Amino acid sequence: MAQSFPSFFAEAASAAKGTWALVLGRRDAAQYYDFSTKGLVGSLIAVLLAMILAGFGPMLLGFSTPAGAPTQTVVMNLALFGAQALTASMVLRQIKRQDAFIPYLVASNWITLVSGALLLVSVLFNEAGLIVLLAVAIAAIVTFVNIGRHIMTLRGWQIALLFISQAVGVFLAMGVVALVLPVQTAG
């Protein structure tokens, strides 16, 4: 059991290199990710860590949050993850590229952890954190396109279809979750 931690951290270090390779648009980015079942599990742990960071990270940094807001953030992120995975699966099935689903999930999950950590750091910079937020948003779009190009080996129109379908899926998931979860107010 103790051996799983070093391998997870080694996988995380390699995935961080892969994330940087995707930001730079390098064609060799796929070599940094483990697309096996073990690699998928590791990436799912990474995305769960990202969700926990998003929900509870600000509290750990000393910021006050309304009661229940961290849990709602985690629930919302779980719903958004589900919507993204479902829409990706549906689109890839339609274009007969189901083989690209696991590589997409693995790379995307690790990028979510890196993005989540950077977004958490951005709150420390107050208004200047908006620059970090903008940089993360731009990098997220670049990495999405490069996952499509260099990891999934999709064509341009396929990447666009995947992007649009996921945007619609996320929008719908946000609406459903907003209807189900109560609104939190400060105070």
JSON list of N, CA and C in Angstrom, two decimals, residues 23-59:
[
{"chain": "A", "resi": 23, "resn": "VAL", "atom": "N", "xyz": [0.35, 22.94, -23.00]},
{"chain": "A", "resi": 23, "resn": "VAL", "atom": "CA", "xyz": [0.30, 24.41, -23.05]},
{"chain": "A", "resi": 23, "resn": "VAL", "atom": "C", "xyz": [1.19, 24.92, -24.18]},
{"chain": "A", "resi": 24, "resn": "LEU", "atom": "N", "xyz": [2.35, 24.29, -24.34]},
{"chain": "A", "resi": 24, "resn": "LEU", "atom": "CA", "xyz": [3.29, 24.70, -25.38]},
{"chain": "A", "resi": 24, "resn": "LEU", "atom": "C", "xyz": [2.93, 24.14, -26.76]},
{"chain": "A", "resi": 25, "resn": "GLY", "atom": "N", "xyz": [1.96, 23.21, -26.80]},
{"chain": "A", "resi": 25, "resn": "GLY", "atom": "CA", "xyz": [1.55, 22.63, -28.08]},
{"chain": "A", "resi": 25, "resn": "GLY", "atom": "C", "xyz": [2.50, 21.57, -28.62]},
{"chain": "A", "resi": 26, "resn": "ARG", "atom": "N", "xyz": [3.25, 20.95, -27.72]},
{"chain": "A", "resi": 26, "resn": "ARG", "atom": "CA", "xyz": [4.21, 19.94, -28.16]},
{"chain": "A", "resi": 26, "resn": "ARG", "atom": "C", "xyz": [3.50, 18.63, -28.53]},
{"chain": "A", "resi": 27, "resn": "ARG", "atom": "N", "xyz": [3.93, 18.05, -29.62]},
{"chain": "A", "resi": 27, "resn": "ARG", "atom": "CA", "xyz": [3.34, 16.81, -30.12]},
{"chain": "A", "resi": 27, "resn": "ARG", "atom": "C", "xyz": [3.63, 15.60, -29.23]},
{"chain": "A", "resi": 28, "resn": "ASP", "atom": "N", "xyz": [4.67, 15.68, -28.42]},
{"chain": "A", "resi": 28, "resn": "ASP", "atom": "CA", "xyz": [5.05, 14.55, -27.58]},
{"chain": "A", "resi": 28, "resn": "ASP", "atom": "C", "xyz": [4.34, 14.56, -26.22]},
{"chain": "A", "resi": 29, "resn": "ALA", "atom": "N", "xyz": [3.35, 15.38, -26.04]},
{"chain": "A", "resi": 29, "resn": "ALA", "atom": "CA", "xyz": [2.67, 15.53, -24.74]},
{"chain": "A", "resi": 29, "resn": "ALA", "atom": "C", "xyz": [2.10, 14.21, -24.23]},
{"chain": "A", "resi": 30, "resn": "ALA", "atom": "N", "xyz": [1.64, 13.35, -25.12]},
{"chain": "A", "resi": 30, "resn": "ALA", "atom": "CA", "xyz": [1.00, 12.10, -24.71]},
{"chain": "A", "resi": 30, "resn": "ALA", "atom": "C", "xyz": [1.96, 11.18, -23.93]},
{"chain": "A", "resi": 31, "resn": "GLN", "atom": "N", "xyz": [3.25, 11.28, -24.19]},
{"chain": "A", "resi": 31, "resn": "GLN", "atom": "CA", "xyz": [4.19, 10.38, -23.53]},
{"chain": "A", "resi": 31, "resn": "GLN", "atom": "C", "xyz": [4.25, 10.60, -22.02]},
{"chain": "A", "resi": 32, "resn": "TYR", "atom": "N", "xyz": [3.76, 11.70, -21.53]},
{"chain": "A", "resi": 32, "resn": "TYR", "atom": "CA", "xyz": [3.83, 12.01, -20.09]},
{"chain": "A", "resi": 32, "resn": "TYR", "atom": "C", "xyz": [2.64, 11.46, -19.31]},
{"chain": "A", "resi": 33, "resn": "TYR", "atom": "N", "xyz": [1.63, 10.96, -20.01]},
{"chain": "A", "resi": 33, "resn": "TYR", "atom": "CA", "xyz": [0.42, 10.47, -19.35]},
{"chain": "A", "resi": 33, "resn": "TYR", "atom": "C", "xyz": [0.36, 8.95, -19.41]},
{"chain": "A", "resi": 34, "resn": "ASP", "atom": "N", "xyz": [-0.24, 8.37, -18.38]},
{"chain": "A", "resi": 34, "resn": "ASP", "atom": "CA", "xyz": [-0.44, 6.93, -18.31]},
{"chain": "A", "resi": 34, "resn": "ASP", "atom": "C", "xyz": [-1.90, 6.65, -18.67]},
{"chain": "A", "resi": 35, "resn": "PHE", "atom": "N", "xyz": [-2.14, 6.04, -19.82]},
{"chain": "A", "resi": 35, "resn": "PHE", "atom": "CA", "xyz": [-3.49, 5.79, -20.29]},
{"chain": "A", "resi": 35, "resn": "PHE", "atom": "C", "xyz": [-4.01, 4.40, -19.93]},
{"chain": "A", "resi": 36, "resn": "SER", "atom": "N", "xyz": [-3.31, 3.72, -19.03]},
{"chain": "A", "resi": 36, "resn": "SER", "atom": "CA", "xyz": [-3.76, 2.41, -18.55]},
{"chain": "A", "resi": 36, "resn": "SER", "atom": "C", "xyz": [-4.87, 2.61, -17.52]},
{"chain": "A", "resi": 37, "resn": "THR", "atom": "N", "xyz": [-5.43, 1.50, -17.05]},
{"chain": "A", "resi": 37, "resn": "THR", "atom": "CA", "xyz": [-6.46, 1.59, -16.01]},
{"chain": "A", "resi": 37, "resn": "THR", "atom": "C", "xyz": [-5.89, 2.25, -14.76]},
{"chain": "A", "resi": 38, "resn": "LYS", "atom": "N", "xyz": [-4.66, 1.91, -14.41]},
{"chain": "A", "resi": 38, "resn": "LYS", "atom": "CA", "xyz": [-4.01, 2.53, -13.25]},
{"chain": "A", "resi": 38, "resn": "LYS", "atom": "C", "xyz": [-3.88, 4.04, -13.46]},
{"chain": "A", "resi": 39, "resn": "GLY", "atom": "N", "xyz": [-3.51, 4.44, -14.66]},
{"chain": "A", "resi": 39, "resn": "GLY", "atom": "CA", "xyz": [-3.39, 5.86, -14.97]},
{"chain": "A", "resi": 39, "resn": "GLY", "atom": "C", "xyz": [-4.72, 6.58, -14.92]},
{"chain": "A", "resi": 40, "resn": "LEU", "atom": "N", "xyz": [-5.78, 5.91, -15.37]},
{"chain": "A", "resi": 40, "resn": "LEU", "atom": "CA", "xyz": [-7.11, 6.50, -15.30]},
{"chain": "A", "resi": 40, "resn": "LEU", "atom": "C", "xyz": [-7.51, 6.71, -13.84]},
{"chain": "A", "resi": 41, "resn": "VAL", "atom": "N", "xyz": [-7.26, 5.71, -13.01]},
{"chain": "A", "resi": 41, "resn": "VAL", "atom": "CA", "xyz": [-7.60, 5.83, -11.58]},
{"chain": "A", "resi": 41, "resn": "VAL", "atom": "C", "xyz": [-6.81, 6.98, -10.95]},
{"chain": "A", "resi": 42, "resn": "GLY", "atom": "N", "xyz": [-5.52, 7.07, -11.27]},
{"chain": "A", "resi": 42, "resn": "GLY", "atom": "CA", "xyz": [-4.71, 8.17, -10.76]},
{"chain": "A", "resi": 42, "resn": "GLY", "atom": "C", "xyz": [-5.26, 9.52, -11.17]},
{"chain": "A", "resi": 43, "resn": "SER", "atom": "N", "xyz": [-5.71, 9.62, -12.42]},
{"chain": "A", "resi": 43, "resn": "SER", "atom": "CA", "xyz": [-6.26, 10.90, -12.90]},
{"chain": "A", "resi": 43, "resn": "SER", "atom": "C", "xyz": [-7.61, 11.21, -12.25]},
{"chain": "A", "resi": 44, "resn": "LEU", "atom": "N", "xyz": [-8.37, 10.17, -11.91]},
{"chain": "A", "resi": 44, "resn": "LEU", "atom": "CA", "xyz": [-9.64, 10.40, -11.20]},
{"chain": "A", "resi": 44, "resn": "LEU", "atom": "C", "xyz": [-9.37, 10.90, -9.79]},
{"chain": "A", "resi": 45, "resn": "ILE", "atom": "N", "xyz": [-8.33, 10.38, -9.16]},
{"chain": "A", "resi": 45, "resn": "ILE", "atom": "CA", "xyz": [-7.92, 10.90, -7.85]},
{"chain": "A", "resi": 45, "resn": "ILE", "atom": "C", "xyz": [-7.53, 12.37, -7.99]},
{"chain": "A", "resi": 46, "resn": "ALA", "atom": "N", "xyz": [-6.80, 12.68, -9.05]},
{"chain": "A", "resi": 46, "resn": "ALA", "atom": "CA", "xyz": [-6.37, 14.07, -9.29]},
{"chain": "A", "resi": 46, "resn": "ALA", "atom": "C", "xyz": [-7.57, 15.00, -9.45]},
{"chain": "A", "resi": 47, "resn": "VAL", "atom": "N", "xyz": [-8.57, 14.57, -10.20]},
{"chain": "A", "resi": 47, "resn": "VAL", "atom": "CA", "xyz": [-9.73, 15.45, -10.40]},
{"chain": "A", "resi": 47, "resn": "VAL", "atom": "C", "xyz": [-10.54, 15.58, -9.11]},
{"chain": "A", "resi": 48, "resn": "LEU", "atom": "N", "xyz": [-10.59, 14.53, -8.30]},
{"chain": "A", "resi": 48, "resn": "LEU", "atom": "CA", "xyz": [-11.26, 14.66, -6.99]},
{"chain": "A", "resi": 48, "resn": "LEU", "atom": "C", "xyz": [-10.51, 15.63, -6.09]},
{"chain": "A", "resi": 49, "resn": "LEU", "atom": "N", "xyz": [-9.18, 15.58, -6.11]},
{"chain": "A", "resi": 49, "resn": "LEU", "atom": "CA", "xyz": [-8.39, 16.54, -5.35]},
{"chain": "A", "resi": 49, "resn": "LEU", "atom": "C", "xyz": [-8.66, 17.96, -5.83]},
{"chain": "A", "resi": 50, "resn": "ALA", "atom": "N", "xyz": [-8.80, 18.14, -7.14]},
{"chain": "A", "resi": 50, "resn": "ALA", "atom": "CA", "xyz": [-9.10, 19.47, -7.68]},
{"chain": "A", "resi": 50, "resn": "ALA", "atom": "C", "xyz": [-10.45, 19.96, -7.18]},
{"chain": "A", "resi": 51, "resn": "MET", "atom": "N", "xyz": [-11.43, 19.08, -7.12]},
{"chain": "A", "resi": 51, "resn": "MET", "atom": "CA", "xyz": [-12.76, 19.46, -6.63]},
{"chain": "A", "resi": 51, "resn": "MET", "atom": "C", "xyz": [-12.72, 19.84, -5.15]},
{"chain": "A", "resi": 52, "resn": "ILE", "atom": "N", "xyz": [-11.97, 19.09, -4.39]},
{"chain": "A", "resi": 52, "resn": "ILE", "atom": "CA", "xyz": [-11.83, 19.40, -2.95]},
{"chain": "A", "resi": 52, "resn": "ILE", "atom": "C", "xyz": [-11.10, 20.73, -2.77]},
{"chain": "A", "resi": 53, "resn": "LEU", "atom": "N", "xyz": [-10.07, 20.97, -3.59]},
{"chain": "A", "resi": 53, "resn": "LEU", "atom": "CA", "xyz": [-9.37, 22.26, -3.53]},
{"chain": "A", "resi": 53, "resn": "LEU", "atom": "C", "xyz": [-10.31, 23.41, -3.86]},
{"chain": "A", "resi": 54, "resn": "ALA", "atom": "N", "xyz": [-11.13, 23.21, -4.88]},
{"chain": "A", "resi": 54, "resn": "ALA", "atom": "CA", "xyz": [-12.07, 24.27, -5.28]},
{"chain": "A", "resi": 54, "resn": "ALA", "atom": "C", "xyz": [-13.07, 24.56, -4.17]},
{"chain": "A", "resi": 55, "resn": "GLY", "atom": "N", "xyz": [-13.53, 23.52, -3.51]},
{"chain": "A", "resi": 55, "resn": "GLY", "atom": "CA", "xyz": [-14.53, 23.71, -2.47]},
{"chain": "A", "resi": 55, "resn": "GLY", "atom": "C", "xyz": [-13.98, 24.19, -1.15]},
{"chain": "A", "resi": 56, "resn": "PHE", "atom": "N", "xyz": [-12.93, 23.54, -0.70]},
{"chain": "A", "resi": 56, "resn": "PHE", "atom": "CA", "xyz": [-12.44, 23.79, 0.66]},
{"chain": "A", "resi": 56, "resn": "PHE", "atom": "C", "xyz": [-11.13, 24.57, 0.71]},
{"chain": "A", "resi": 57, "resn": "GLY", "atom": "N", "xyz": [-10.45, 24.73, -0.42]},
{"chain": "A", "resi": 57, "resn": "GLY", "atom": "CA", "xyz": [-9.18, 25.44, -0.45]},
{"chain": "A", "resi": 57, "resn": "GLY", "atom": "C", "xyz": [-9.23, 26.85, 0.09]},
{"chain": "A", "resi": 58, "resn": "PRO", "atom": "N", "xyz": [-10.23, 27.66, -0.30]},
{"chain": "A", "resi": 58, "resn": "PRO", "atom": "CA", "xyz": [-10.28, 29.02, 0.24]},
{"chain": "A", "resi": 58, "resn": "PRO", "atom": "C", "xyz": [-10.36, 29.05, 1.77]},
{"chain": "A", "resi": 59, "resn": "MET", "atom": "N", "xyz": [-11.08, 28.11, 2.36]},
{"chain": "A", "resi": 59, "resn": "MET", "atom": "CA", "xyz": [-11.15, 28.05, 3.82]},
{"chain": "A", "resi": 59, "resn": "MET", "atom": "C", "xyz": [-9.77, 27.72, 4.41]}
]
